[in-house]
Coordinates of C-alpha atoms and ligand atoms in Angstrom, one line a residue:
X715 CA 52.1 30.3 208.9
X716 CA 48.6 31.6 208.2
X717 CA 48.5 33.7 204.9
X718 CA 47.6 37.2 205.5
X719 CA 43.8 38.4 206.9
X720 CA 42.4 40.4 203.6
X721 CA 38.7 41.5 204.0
X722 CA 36.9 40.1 201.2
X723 CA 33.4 42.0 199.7
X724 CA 31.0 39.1 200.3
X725 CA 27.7 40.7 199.6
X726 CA 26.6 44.2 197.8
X727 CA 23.5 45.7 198.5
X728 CA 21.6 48.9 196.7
X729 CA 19.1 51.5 197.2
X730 CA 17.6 54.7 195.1
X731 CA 14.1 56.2 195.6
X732 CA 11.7 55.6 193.0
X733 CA 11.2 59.1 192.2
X734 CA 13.1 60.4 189.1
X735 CA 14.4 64.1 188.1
X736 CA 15.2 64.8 184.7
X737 CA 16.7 67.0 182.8
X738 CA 13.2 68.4 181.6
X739 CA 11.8 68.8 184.6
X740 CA 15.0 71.0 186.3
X741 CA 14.5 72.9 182.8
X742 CA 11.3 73.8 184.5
X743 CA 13.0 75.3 187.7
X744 CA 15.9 76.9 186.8
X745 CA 17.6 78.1 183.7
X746 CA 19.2 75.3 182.3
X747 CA 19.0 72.8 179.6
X748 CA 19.2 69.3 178.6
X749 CA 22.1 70.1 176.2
X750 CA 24.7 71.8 178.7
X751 CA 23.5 68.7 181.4
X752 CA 24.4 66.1 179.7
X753 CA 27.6 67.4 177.6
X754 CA 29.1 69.2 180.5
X755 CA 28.3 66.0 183.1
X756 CA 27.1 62.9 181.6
X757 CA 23.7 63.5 183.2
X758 CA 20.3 62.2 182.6
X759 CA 18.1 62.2 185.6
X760 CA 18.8 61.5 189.2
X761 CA 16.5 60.3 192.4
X762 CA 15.1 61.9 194.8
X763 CA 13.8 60.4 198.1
X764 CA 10.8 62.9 198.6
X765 CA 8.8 60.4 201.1
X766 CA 8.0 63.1 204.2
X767 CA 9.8 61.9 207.1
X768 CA 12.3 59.3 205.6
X769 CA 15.8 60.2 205.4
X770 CA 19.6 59.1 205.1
X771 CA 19.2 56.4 207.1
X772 CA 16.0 55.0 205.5
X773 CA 18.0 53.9 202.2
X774 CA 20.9 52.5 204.4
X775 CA 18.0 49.6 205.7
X776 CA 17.5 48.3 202.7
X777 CA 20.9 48.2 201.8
X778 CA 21.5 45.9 204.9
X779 CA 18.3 43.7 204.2
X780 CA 19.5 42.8 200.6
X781 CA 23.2 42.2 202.1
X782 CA 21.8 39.9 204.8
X783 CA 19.4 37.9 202.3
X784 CA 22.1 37.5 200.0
X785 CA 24.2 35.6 202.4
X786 CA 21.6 34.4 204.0
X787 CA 22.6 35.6 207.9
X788 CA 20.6 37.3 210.3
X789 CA 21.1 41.1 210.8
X790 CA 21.8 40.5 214.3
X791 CA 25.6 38.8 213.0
X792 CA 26.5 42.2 212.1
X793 CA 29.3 43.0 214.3
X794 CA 29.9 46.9 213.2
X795 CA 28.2 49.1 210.8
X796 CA 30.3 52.2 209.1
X797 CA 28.1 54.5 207.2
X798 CA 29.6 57.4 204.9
X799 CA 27.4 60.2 204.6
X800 CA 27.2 64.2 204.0
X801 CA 23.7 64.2 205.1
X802 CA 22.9 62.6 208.6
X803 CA 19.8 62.1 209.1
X804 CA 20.6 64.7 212.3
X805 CA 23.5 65.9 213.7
X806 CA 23.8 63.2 216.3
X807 CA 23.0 60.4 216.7
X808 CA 24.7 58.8 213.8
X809 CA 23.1 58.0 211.0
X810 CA 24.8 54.3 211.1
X811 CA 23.4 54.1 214.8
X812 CA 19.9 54.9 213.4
X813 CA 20.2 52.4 210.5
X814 CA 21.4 49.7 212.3
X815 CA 18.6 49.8 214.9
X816 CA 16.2 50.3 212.3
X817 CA 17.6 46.9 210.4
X818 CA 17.8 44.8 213.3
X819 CA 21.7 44.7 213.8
X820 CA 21.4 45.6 217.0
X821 CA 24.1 44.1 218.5
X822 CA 26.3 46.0 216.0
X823 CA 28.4 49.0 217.0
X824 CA 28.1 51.8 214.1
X825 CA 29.1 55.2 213.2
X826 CA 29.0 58.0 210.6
X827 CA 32.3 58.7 208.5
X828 CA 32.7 62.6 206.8
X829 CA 34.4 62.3 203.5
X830 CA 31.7 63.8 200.9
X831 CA 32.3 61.9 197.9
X832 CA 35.4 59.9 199.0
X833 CA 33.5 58.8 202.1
X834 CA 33.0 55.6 200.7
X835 CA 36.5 54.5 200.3
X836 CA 37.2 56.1 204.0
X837 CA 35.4 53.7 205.6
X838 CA 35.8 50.8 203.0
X839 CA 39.1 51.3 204.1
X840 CA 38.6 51.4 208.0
X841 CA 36.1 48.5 207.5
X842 CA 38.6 46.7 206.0
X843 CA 41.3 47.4 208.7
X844 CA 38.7 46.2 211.4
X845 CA 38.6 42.6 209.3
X846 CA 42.6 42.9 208.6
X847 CA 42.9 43.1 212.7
X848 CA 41.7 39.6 213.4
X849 CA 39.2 41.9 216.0
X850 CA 35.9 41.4 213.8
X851 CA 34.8 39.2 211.1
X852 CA 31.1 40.8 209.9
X853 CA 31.3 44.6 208.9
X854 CA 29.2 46.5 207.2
X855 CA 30.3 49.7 205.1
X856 CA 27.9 52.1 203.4
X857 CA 27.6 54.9 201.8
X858 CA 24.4 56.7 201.2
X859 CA 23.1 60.5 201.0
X860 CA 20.1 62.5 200.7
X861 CA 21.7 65.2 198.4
X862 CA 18.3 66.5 197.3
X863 CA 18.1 67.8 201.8
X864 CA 21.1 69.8 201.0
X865 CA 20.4 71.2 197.4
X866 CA 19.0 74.5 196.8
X867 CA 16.6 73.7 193.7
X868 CA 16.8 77.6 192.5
X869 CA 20.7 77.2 192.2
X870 CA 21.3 76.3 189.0
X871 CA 25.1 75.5 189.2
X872 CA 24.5 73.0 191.8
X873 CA 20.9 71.5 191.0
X874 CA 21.6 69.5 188.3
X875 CA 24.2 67.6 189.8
X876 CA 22.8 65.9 192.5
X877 CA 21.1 62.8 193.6
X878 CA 19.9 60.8 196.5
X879 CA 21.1 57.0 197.2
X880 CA 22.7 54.4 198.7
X881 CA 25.1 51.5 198.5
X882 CA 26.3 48.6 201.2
X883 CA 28.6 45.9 201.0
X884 CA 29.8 43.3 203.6
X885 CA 33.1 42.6 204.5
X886 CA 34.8 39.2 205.9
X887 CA 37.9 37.5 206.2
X888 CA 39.9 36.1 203.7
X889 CA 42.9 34.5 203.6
X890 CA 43.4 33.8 199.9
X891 CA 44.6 36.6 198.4
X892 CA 41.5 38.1 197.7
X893 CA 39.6 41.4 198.7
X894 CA 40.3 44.8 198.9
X895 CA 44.4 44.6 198.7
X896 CA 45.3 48.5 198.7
X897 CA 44.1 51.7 199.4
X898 CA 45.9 55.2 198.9
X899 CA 44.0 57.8 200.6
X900 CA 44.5 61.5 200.5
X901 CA 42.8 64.7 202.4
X902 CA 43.9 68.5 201.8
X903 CA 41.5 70.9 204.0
X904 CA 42.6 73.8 201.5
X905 CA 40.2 73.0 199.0
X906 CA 37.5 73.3 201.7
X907 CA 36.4 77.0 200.1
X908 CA 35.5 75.6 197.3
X909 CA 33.0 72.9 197.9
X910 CA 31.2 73.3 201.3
X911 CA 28.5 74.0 203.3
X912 CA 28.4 77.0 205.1
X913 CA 26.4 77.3 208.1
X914 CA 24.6 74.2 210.6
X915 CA 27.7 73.6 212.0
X916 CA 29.4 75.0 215.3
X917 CA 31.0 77.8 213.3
X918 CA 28.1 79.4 211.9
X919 CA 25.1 77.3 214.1
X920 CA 21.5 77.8 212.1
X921 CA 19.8 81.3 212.9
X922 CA 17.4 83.0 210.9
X923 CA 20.4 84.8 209.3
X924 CA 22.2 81.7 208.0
X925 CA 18.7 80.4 206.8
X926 CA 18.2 83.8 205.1
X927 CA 21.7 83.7 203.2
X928 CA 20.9 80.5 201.9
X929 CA 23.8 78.4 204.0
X930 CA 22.2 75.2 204.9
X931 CA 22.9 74.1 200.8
X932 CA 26.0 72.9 199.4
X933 CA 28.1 75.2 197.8
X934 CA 30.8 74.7 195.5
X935 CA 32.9 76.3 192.5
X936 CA 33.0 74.0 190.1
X937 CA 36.2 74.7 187.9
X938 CA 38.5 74.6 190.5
X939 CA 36.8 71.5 192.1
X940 CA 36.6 70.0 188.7
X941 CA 40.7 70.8 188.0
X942 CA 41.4 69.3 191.4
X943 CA 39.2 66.0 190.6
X944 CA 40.6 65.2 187.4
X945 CA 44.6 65.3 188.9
X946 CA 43.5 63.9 192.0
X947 CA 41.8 60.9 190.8
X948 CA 43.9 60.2 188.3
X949 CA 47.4 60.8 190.2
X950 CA 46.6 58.0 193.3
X951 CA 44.7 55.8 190.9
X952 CA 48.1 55.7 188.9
X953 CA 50.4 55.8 191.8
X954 CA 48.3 52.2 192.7
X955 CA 48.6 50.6 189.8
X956 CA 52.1 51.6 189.8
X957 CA 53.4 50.5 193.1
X958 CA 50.9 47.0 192.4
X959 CA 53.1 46.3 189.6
X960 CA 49.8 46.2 187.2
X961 CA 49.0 48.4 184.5
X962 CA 45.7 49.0 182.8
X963 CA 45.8 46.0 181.2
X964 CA 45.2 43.9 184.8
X965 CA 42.1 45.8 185.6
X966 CA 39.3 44.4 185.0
X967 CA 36.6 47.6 185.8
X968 CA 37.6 51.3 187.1
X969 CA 35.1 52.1 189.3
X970 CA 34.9 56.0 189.5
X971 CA 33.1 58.5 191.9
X972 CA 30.3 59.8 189.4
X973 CA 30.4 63.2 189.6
X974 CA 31.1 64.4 186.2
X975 CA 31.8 61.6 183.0
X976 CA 34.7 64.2 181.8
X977 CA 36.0 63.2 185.5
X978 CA 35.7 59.9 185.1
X979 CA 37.4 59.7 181.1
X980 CA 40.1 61.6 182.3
X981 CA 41.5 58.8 184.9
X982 CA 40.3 56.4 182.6
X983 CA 43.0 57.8 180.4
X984 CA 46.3 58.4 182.6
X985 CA 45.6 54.5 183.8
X986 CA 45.3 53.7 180.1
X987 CA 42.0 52.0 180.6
X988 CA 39.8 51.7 178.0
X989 CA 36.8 53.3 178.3
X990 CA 34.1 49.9 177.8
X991 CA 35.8 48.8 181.5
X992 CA 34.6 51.7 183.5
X993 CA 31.6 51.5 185.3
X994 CA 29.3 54.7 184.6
X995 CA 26.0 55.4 185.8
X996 CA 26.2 58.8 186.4
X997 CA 23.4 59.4 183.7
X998 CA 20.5 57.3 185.8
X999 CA 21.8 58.8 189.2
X1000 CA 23.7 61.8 189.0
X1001 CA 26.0 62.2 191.7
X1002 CA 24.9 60.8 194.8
X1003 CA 28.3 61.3 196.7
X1004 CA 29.1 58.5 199.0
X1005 CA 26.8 56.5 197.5
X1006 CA 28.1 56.8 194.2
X1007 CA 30.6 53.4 193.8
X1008 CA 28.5 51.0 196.4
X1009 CA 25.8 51.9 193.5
X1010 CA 27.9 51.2 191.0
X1011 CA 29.1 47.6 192.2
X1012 CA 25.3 46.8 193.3
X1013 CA 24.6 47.7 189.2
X1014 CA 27.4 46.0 188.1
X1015 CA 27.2 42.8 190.3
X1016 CA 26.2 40.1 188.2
X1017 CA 29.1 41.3 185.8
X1018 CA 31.6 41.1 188.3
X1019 CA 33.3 37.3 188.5
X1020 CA 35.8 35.8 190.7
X1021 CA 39.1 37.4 190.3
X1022 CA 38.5 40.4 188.8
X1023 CA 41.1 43.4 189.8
X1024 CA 39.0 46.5 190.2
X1025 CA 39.7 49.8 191.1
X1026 CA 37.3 52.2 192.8
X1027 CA 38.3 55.8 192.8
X1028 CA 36.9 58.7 194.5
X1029 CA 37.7 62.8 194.5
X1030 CA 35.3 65.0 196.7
X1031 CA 34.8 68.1 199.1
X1032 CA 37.6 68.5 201.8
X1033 CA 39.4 68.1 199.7
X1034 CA 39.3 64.1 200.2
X1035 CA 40.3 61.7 197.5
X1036 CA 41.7 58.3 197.2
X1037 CA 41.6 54.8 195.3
X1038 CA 41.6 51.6 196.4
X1039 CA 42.3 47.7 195.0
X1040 CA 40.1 44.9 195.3
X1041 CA 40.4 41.8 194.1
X1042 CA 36.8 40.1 193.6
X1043 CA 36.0 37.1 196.2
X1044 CA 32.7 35.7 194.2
Ligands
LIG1173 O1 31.5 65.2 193.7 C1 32.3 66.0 194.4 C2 33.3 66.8 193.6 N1 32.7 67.6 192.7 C3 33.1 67.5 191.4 O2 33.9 66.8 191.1 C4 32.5 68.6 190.4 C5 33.6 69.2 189.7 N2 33.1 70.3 188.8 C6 32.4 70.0 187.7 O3 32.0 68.9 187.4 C7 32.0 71.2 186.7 O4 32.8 72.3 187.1 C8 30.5 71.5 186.7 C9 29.7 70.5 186.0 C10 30.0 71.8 188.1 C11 30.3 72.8 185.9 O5 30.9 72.7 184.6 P1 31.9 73.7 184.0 O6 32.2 73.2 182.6 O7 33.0 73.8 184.9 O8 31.1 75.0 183.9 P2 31.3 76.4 184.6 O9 31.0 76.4 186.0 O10 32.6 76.9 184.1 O11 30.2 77.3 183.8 C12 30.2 77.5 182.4 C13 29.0 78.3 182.0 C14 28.8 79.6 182.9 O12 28.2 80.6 182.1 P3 29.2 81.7 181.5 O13 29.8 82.4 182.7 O14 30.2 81.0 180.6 O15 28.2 82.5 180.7 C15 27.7 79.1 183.9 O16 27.0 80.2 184.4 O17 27.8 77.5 182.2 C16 26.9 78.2 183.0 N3 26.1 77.3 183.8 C17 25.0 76.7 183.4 N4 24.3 76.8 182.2 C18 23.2 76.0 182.0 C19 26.4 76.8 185.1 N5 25.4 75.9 185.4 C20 24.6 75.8 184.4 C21 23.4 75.0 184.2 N6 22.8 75.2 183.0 N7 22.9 74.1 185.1

């Protein structure tokens, strides 16, 4: 009998403008200071993708070159393309539609995913069911967003957070027991007060009112978000070690949505982890939502080796939040 199909990460690819924003220069714009940045989020600068007329979809391409060079096949091979995003480049068509044209994977079907900052693992884990199904063997998931579109730079609270970016990586069958293994995935639409955008959509279309009042930004109350993150995160990434029979000891890296480093330390700590095997970037990037652990693997890649048991974990606005296992194919 043939072993189980696992979808196995073949191939990572990364993007971030070249543009940086520091601390300094938001000092500048708002009241704020380098101090309560970095103490209260681990935060250095982040990138911003200021090129007039590029967007979302402009840092998926690259993404999908670097994946195809490194395995040396022809964007045209890509079967589907999933891209996670908060920030399409436009309502419709989807941002994935747009990429992959722009790439050359045009015989790819693609589409868009909503998960804010879990939207990675979403469609990492809808990628990976695509592979698992015997159906497709070349599948593309990103995640990428222009935060900096949906950031209102005279809101302090929400200003220093952000960042703009994206990550790829390319899925394929397996059927050695490696690749992404498990996957616990969680939504609760209750939290949606709390970290949202207000108007642009069909509840409260764009009018001169809605741009007036400020509602085309991202909103959110941090404490509660933050007190939801740090039980979220760290309640399925233990639950997965837990029903894996593993424990902190078998994980070679935690790779954690960057949203805030106290975040990230606190799951760190319920999956007694210690803190040299999580992957943190947060300080060059800030958080760049779905784009936040495709980053983090395309940093991390030539420190990743055959074997490795990773975790990536994710907590964003919905509320969505999940983890997942992977096993490293290369
Ligand atoms: O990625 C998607 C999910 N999102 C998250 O996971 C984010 C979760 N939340 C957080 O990470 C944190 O709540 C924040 C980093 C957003 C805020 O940190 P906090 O420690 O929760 O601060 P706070 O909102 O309770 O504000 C504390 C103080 C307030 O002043 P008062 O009322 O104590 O005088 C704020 O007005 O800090 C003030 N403050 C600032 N001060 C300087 C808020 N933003 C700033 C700022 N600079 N940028």
């Amino acid at each position: 009998m043939l072993a189980k199909t696992h979808a196995v990460i073949t191939a990572v690819g990364g993007y971030v403008p070249e543009d940086v924003l520091t601390n300094a220069d938001l000092e500048k714009m708002v009241d704020t200071n380098d101090e309560w940045i970095q103490t209260r989020t681990g935060i250095t600068e982040r990138r911003i993708l200021k090129t007039p007329g590029l967007a979302t979809s402009d840092m998926v391409v690259p993404c999908i070159k670097l994946i195809c060079e490194k395995r040396g096949i022809h964007p045209e091979e890509i079967e589907c393309l999933i891209v996670a995003t908060v920030t399409p480049d436009m309502v419709f068509p989807a941002t994935a539609n747009l990429a992959s044209y722009k790439a050359g994977a045009t015989r790819a079907w693609s589409f868009d995913i909503s998960a804010a900052c879990s939207g990675f693992l979403y469609a990492l884990t809808v990628g990976a069911s695509l592979i698992e199904s015997g159906r497709y063997k070349k599948v593309i998931v990103a995640g990428a967003d222009k935060m900096s579109a949906i950031v209102d730079y005279s809101d302090r609270t929400t200003c220093v957070l952000f960042g703009d970016g994206a990550g790829a990586v390319l899925l394929e069958p397996s059927h050695d027991g490696y690749g992404i293994l498990d996957s616990i995935l969680r939504s609760d639409g209750s939290g949606a007060p709390y970290l949202h955008m207000k108007a642009g959509g069909s509840l409260r279309p764009a009018s001169i009112e809605t741009v007036t009042a400020k509602e085309h930004f991202a909103y959110q109350e941090g404490p509660p978000v933050f007190k939801a993150a740090v039980k979220g995160m760290a309640d399925v990434s233990a639950e997965l070690l837990d029903r894996n029979n593993l424990t902190g000891e078998d994980i070679a890296w935690l790779v954690p949505h960057q949203a805030n480093k106290r975040i990230i330390d606190a799951t760190a700590d319920r999956m007694g982890l210690s803190h040299d095997k999580v992957m943190l970037n947060i300080h060059r990037y800030g958080n760049t939502t779905a784009a936040t652990i495709p980053l983090c693997l395309w940093d991390w890649r030539k420190d990743l080796n055959k074997g490795d048991k990773i975790v990536l974990a994710a907590f964003g606005g919905g509320f969505t939040w999940g983890a997942t296992l992977v096993k490293w194919a290369y």
